[in-house]
Structures are given as C-alpha cells and as structure tokens.
Tab-separated table of C-alpha atoms in Angstrom:
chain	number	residue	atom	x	y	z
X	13	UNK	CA	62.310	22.040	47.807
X	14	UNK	CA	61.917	23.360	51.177
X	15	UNK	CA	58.710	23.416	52.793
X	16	UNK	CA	58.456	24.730	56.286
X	17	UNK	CA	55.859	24.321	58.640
X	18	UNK	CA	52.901	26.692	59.909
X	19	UNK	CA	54.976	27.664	62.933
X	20	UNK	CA	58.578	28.206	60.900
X	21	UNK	CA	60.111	26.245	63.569
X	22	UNK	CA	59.483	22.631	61.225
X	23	UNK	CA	61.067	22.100	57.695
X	24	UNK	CA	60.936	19.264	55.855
X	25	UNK	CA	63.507	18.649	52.363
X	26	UNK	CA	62.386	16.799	49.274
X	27	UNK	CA	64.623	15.615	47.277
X	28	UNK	CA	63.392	14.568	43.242
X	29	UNK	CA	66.054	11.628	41.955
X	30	UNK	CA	67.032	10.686	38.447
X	31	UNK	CA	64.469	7.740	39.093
X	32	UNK	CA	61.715	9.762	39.348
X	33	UNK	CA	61.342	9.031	43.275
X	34	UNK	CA	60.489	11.485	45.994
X	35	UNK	CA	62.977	11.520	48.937
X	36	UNK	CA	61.513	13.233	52.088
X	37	UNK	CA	63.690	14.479	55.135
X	38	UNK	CA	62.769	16.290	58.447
X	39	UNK	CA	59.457	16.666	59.535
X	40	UNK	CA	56.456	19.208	59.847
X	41	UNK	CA	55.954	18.103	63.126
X	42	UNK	CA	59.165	18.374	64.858
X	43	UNK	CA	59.918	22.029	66.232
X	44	UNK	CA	63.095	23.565	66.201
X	45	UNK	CA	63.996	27.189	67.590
X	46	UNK	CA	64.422	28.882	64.382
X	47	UNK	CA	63.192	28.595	60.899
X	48	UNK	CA	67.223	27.918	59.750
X	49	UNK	CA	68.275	25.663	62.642
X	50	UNK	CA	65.227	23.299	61.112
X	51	UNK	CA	66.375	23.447	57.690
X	52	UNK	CA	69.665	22.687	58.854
X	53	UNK	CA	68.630	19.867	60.384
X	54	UNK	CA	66.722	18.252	57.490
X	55	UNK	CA	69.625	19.379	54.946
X	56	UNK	CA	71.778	16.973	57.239
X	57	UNK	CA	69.636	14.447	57.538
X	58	UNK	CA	69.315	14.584	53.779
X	59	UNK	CA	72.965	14.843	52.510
X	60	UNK	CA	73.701	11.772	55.339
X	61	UNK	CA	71.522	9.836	53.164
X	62	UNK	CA	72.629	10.496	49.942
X	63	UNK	CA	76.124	10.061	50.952
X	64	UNK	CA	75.298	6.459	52.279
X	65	UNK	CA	73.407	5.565	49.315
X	66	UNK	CA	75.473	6.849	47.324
X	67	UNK	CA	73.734	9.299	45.557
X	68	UNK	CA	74.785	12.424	46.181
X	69	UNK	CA	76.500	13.596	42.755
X	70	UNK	CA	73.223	12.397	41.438
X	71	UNK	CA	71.245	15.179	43.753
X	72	UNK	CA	74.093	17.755	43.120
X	73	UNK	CA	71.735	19.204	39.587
X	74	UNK	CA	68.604	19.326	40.711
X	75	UNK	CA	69.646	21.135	44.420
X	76	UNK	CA	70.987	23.738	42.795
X	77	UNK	CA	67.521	24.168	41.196
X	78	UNK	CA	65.720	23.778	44.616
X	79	UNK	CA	68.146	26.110	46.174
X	80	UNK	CA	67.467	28.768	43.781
X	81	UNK	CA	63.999	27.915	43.878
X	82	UNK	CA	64.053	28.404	47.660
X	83	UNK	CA	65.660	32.185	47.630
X	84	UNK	CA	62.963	32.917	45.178
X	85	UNK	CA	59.985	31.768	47.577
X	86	UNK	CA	61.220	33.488	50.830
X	87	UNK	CA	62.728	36.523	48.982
X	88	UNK	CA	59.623	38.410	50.271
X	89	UNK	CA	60.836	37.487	54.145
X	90	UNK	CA	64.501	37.667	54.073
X	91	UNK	CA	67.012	38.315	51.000
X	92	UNK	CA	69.070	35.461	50.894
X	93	UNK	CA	71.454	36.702	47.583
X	94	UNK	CA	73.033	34.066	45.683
X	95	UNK	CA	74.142	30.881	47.191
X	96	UNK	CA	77.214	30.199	46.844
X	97	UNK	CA	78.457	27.760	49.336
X	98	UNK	CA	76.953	25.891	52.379
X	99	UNK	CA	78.349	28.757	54.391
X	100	UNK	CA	76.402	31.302	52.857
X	101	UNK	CA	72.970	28.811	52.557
X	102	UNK	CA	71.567	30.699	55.147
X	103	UNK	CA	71.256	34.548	55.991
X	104	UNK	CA	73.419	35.423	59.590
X	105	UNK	CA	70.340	37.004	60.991
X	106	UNK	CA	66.652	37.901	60.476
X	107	UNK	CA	65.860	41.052	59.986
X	108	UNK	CA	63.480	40.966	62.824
X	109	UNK	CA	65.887	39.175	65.424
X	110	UNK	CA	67.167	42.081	67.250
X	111	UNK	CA	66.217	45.766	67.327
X	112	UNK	CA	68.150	47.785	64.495
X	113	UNK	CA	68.228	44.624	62.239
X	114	UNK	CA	71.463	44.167	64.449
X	115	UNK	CA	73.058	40.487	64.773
X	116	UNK	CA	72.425	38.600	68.113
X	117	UNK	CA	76.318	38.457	68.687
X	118	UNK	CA	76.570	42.132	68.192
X	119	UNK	CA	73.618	42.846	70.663
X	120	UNK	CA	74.886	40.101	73.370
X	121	UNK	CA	78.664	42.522	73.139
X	122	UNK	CA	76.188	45.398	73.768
X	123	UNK	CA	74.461	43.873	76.460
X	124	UNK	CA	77.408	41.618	78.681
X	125	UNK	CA	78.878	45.490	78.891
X	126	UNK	CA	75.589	47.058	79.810
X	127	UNK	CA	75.641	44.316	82.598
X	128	UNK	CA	79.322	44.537	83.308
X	129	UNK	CA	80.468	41.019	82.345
X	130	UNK	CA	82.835	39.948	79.875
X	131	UNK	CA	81.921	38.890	76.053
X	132	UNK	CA	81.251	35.395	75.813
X	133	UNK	CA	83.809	32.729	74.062
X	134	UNK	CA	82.168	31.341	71.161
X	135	UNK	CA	83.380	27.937	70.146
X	136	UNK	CA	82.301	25.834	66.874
X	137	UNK	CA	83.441	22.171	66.181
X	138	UNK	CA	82.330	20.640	62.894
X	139	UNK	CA	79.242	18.624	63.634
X	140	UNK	CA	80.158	15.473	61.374
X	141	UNK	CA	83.585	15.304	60.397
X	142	UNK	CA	82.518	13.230	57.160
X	143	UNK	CA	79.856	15.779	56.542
X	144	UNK	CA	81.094	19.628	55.850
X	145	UNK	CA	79.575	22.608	55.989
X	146	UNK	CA	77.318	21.649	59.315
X	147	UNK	CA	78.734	23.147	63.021
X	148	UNK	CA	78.127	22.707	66.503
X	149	UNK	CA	78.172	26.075	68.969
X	150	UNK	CA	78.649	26.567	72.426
X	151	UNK	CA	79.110	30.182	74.528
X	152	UNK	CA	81.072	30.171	77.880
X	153	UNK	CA	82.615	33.043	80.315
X	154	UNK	CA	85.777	32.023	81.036
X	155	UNK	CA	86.895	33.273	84.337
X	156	UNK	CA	83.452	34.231	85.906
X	157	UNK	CA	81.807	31.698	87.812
X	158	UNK	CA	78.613	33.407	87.767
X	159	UNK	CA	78.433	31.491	84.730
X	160	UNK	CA	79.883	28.156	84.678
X	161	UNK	CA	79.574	25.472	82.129
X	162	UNK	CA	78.284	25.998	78.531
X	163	UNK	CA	75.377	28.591	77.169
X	164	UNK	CA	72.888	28.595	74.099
X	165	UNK	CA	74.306	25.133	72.926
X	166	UNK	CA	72.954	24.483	68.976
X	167	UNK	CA	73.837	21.488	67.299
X	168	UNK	CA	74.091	20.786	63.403
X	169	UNK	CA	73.344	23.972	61.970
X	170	UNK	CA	74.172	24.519	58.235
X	171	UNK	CA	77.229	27.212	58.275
X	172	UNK	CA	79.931	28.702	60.879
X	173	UNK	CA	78.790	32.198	61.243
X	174	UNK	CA	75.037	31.047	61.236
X	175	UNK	CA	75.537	28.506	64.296
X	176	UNK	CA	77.351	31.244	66.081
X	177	UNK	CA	74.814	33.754	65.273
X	178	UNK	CA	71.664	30.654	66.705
X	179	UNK	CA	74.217	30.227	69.972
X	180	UNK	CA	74.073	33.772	70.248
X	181	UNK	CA	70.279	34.467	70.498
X	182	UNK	CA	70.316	31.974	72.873
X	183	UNK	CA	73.156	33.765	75.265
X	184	UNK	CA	71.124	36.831	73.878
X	185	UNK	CA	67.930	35.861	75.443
X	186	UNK	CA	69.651	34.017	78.547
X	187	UNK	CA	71.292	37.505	79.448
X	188	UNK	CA	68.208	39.695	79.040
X	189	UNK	CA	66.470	37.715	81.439
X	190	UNK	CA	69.697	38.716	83.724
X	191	UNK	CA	69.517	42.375	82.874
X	192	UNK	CA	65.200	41.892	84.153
X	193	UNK	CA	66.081	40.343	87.345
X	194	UNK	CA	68.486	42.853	88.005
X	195	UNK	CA	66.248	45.526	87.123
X	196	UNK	CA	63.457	43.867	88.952
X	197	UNK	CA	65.371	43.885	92.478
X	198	UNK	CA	66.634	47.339	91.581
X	199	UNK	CA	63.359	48.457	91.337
X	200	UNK	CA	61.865	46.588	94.457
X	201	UNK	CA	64.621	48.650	96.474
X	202	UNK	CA	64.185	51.643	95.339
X	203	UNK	CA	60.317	51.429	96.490
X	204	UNK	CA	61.289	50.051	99.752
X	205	UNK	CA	63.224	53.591	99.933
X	206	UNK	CA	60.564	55.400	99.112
X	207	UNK	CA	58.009	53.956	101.648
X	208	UNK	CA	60.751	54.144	103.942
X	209	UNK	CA	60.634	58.173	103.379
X	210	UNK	CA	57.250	58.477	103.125
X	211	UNK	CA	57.187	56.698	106.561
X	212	UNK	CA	59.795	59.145	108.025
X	213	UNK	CA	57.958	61.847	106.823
X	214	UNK	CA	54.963	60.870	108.098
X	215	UNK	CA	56.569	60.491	111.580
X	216	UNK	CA	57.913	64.078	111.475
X	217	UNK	CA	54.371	65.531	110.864
C-alpha cells in the first residue's frame, strides 16, 4: 500500500509477506519534488530488497492487490487506468502540471521557441541495470553554450516517459525563470524610454 505524506512530496511502501510481516520502504519524512518521483523511489528501494532477499515472486500476489488498491484511492486526484506494466505505474503528467492539462515536455517545445532556443535533448539510461523498469533523465542544448552541462537531472524514477516528463518540469521551470528575466529587463528598458521622453518633452515646453 502506498501511503504518501501530508505534503505529497514523501511516500512510504508497505509490503505484507506470506509470513505475516510488515515490510516498510521510503519515508514520510524525506521530500521529493513530486508525489511520483517519491513513490518511485520507495518502489526501488522496495523491489532492491526483495530481490536480495529473495523474495520477490513471493510479493508478486499481493502487489498486484496494492497496486489496484492504490488506483482506487487516488482515482479522485488523477486517473491512473489499469496498470499494466512498470511503464505505465504512473500517469505522464498531472492534470494540474501545466496550463491546458498539457505535458511539461510539450510546454518546454512551446516555450524554448517562444524564447528562440532549440528543444532540449532528452536522454534516459536505466537507473539499475539489475533492476528494470526504473530510469535516470537528463536535458541538454547541444550546440548553445548559453546552456552548458546537464538540466532538470531526476534519478530513479519508475518508467521512461514519466522520468522524461519529471526532467522536463524541471527544464520547464528552469526556462520560465529565463523567459521572466528577459521580460524583466525588457520591461526596465522600455521605462527608461519613456522617462527619457517624458524628459525631452519636458525640455521642449
């Protein structure tokens, strides 16, 4: 069963065995920057163990039961569907993440061209290659050195498109404070203009 914490940004798994034994992973206490990337992180942590103990076909039952279980408690937040595979655990976006109910990738496309740069690169890499299903995320801009080095890294997030999606409100929310500081000096010389009129006038009177 998932439990997250009163700030969404915690999640901690529980895991029932075949012995009757509660199995705890994550914590309530440790933030994360989104409600997913923490469940992805105590899924991990969780699976890890079970592999190393051995376990995990044991676990495989009851999950499904927690998974379904887990759909039905957040249904009233975000529609999850049917769970079909790790990749699909988790929804792409919120419906609150972007105006429109857009993605974050879609609105960072929107927004490099509103600024005039080029899309970002995503790149994922498998986060454990023992463990699948889990993926690391990085965003660059080739070619522009405005931007060197790697944006909106996320690390061990459960499913391709949804670590893409986390790197991407991250380059999201890295290029909007861009587009305010551009809009900010725009607007500072535009009022030095006008003061500069208004003092020409003022001389001509």
């Amino acid at each position: 069963m998932f439990t997250c914490g009163e700030q969404l940004f915690s999640c901690e798994v529980s895991i029932t065995l075949s012995s009757g034994q509660d199995r705890k992973f994550g914590s309530r206490t440790v933030s994360s920057p989104s409600k997913k990337s923490a469940k992805s992180k105590a899924a991990m942590e969780a699976i890890k163990w079970l592999r190393e103990t051995g376990q995990l076909d044991e676990a495989r039952t009851p999950r499904k039961k927690q998974n379904a279980l887990s759909s039905s408690v957040n249904r009233s937040e975000t529609d999850y569907g049917e769970l079909k595979s790790p990749e699909d655990a988790l929804p792409i976006a919120s419906p609150n993440n972007t105006p429109g109910n857009e993605t974050f990738v879609s609105q960072v496309s929107v927004l490099a061209r509103r600024l005039g740069i080029r899309e970002p690169l995503y790149v994922n890499v498998p986060s454990d290659p023992q463990i699948q299903g889990f993926w690391n995320c990085s965003a660059s801009f080739p070619g522009d050195p405005k931007f060197p080095g790697s944006i909106g890294e996320v690390h061990n997030v459960l499913g391709k498109k949804t670590a893409k999606e986390e790197c991407a409100r991250w380059v999201w929310e890295y290029l909007k404070e861009i587009e305010a500081e551009r809009m900010q000096k725009k607007n500072a010389f535009l009022a030095a203009m006008a003061e500069k009129a208004r003092a020409q006038e003022a001389q001509q009177a």
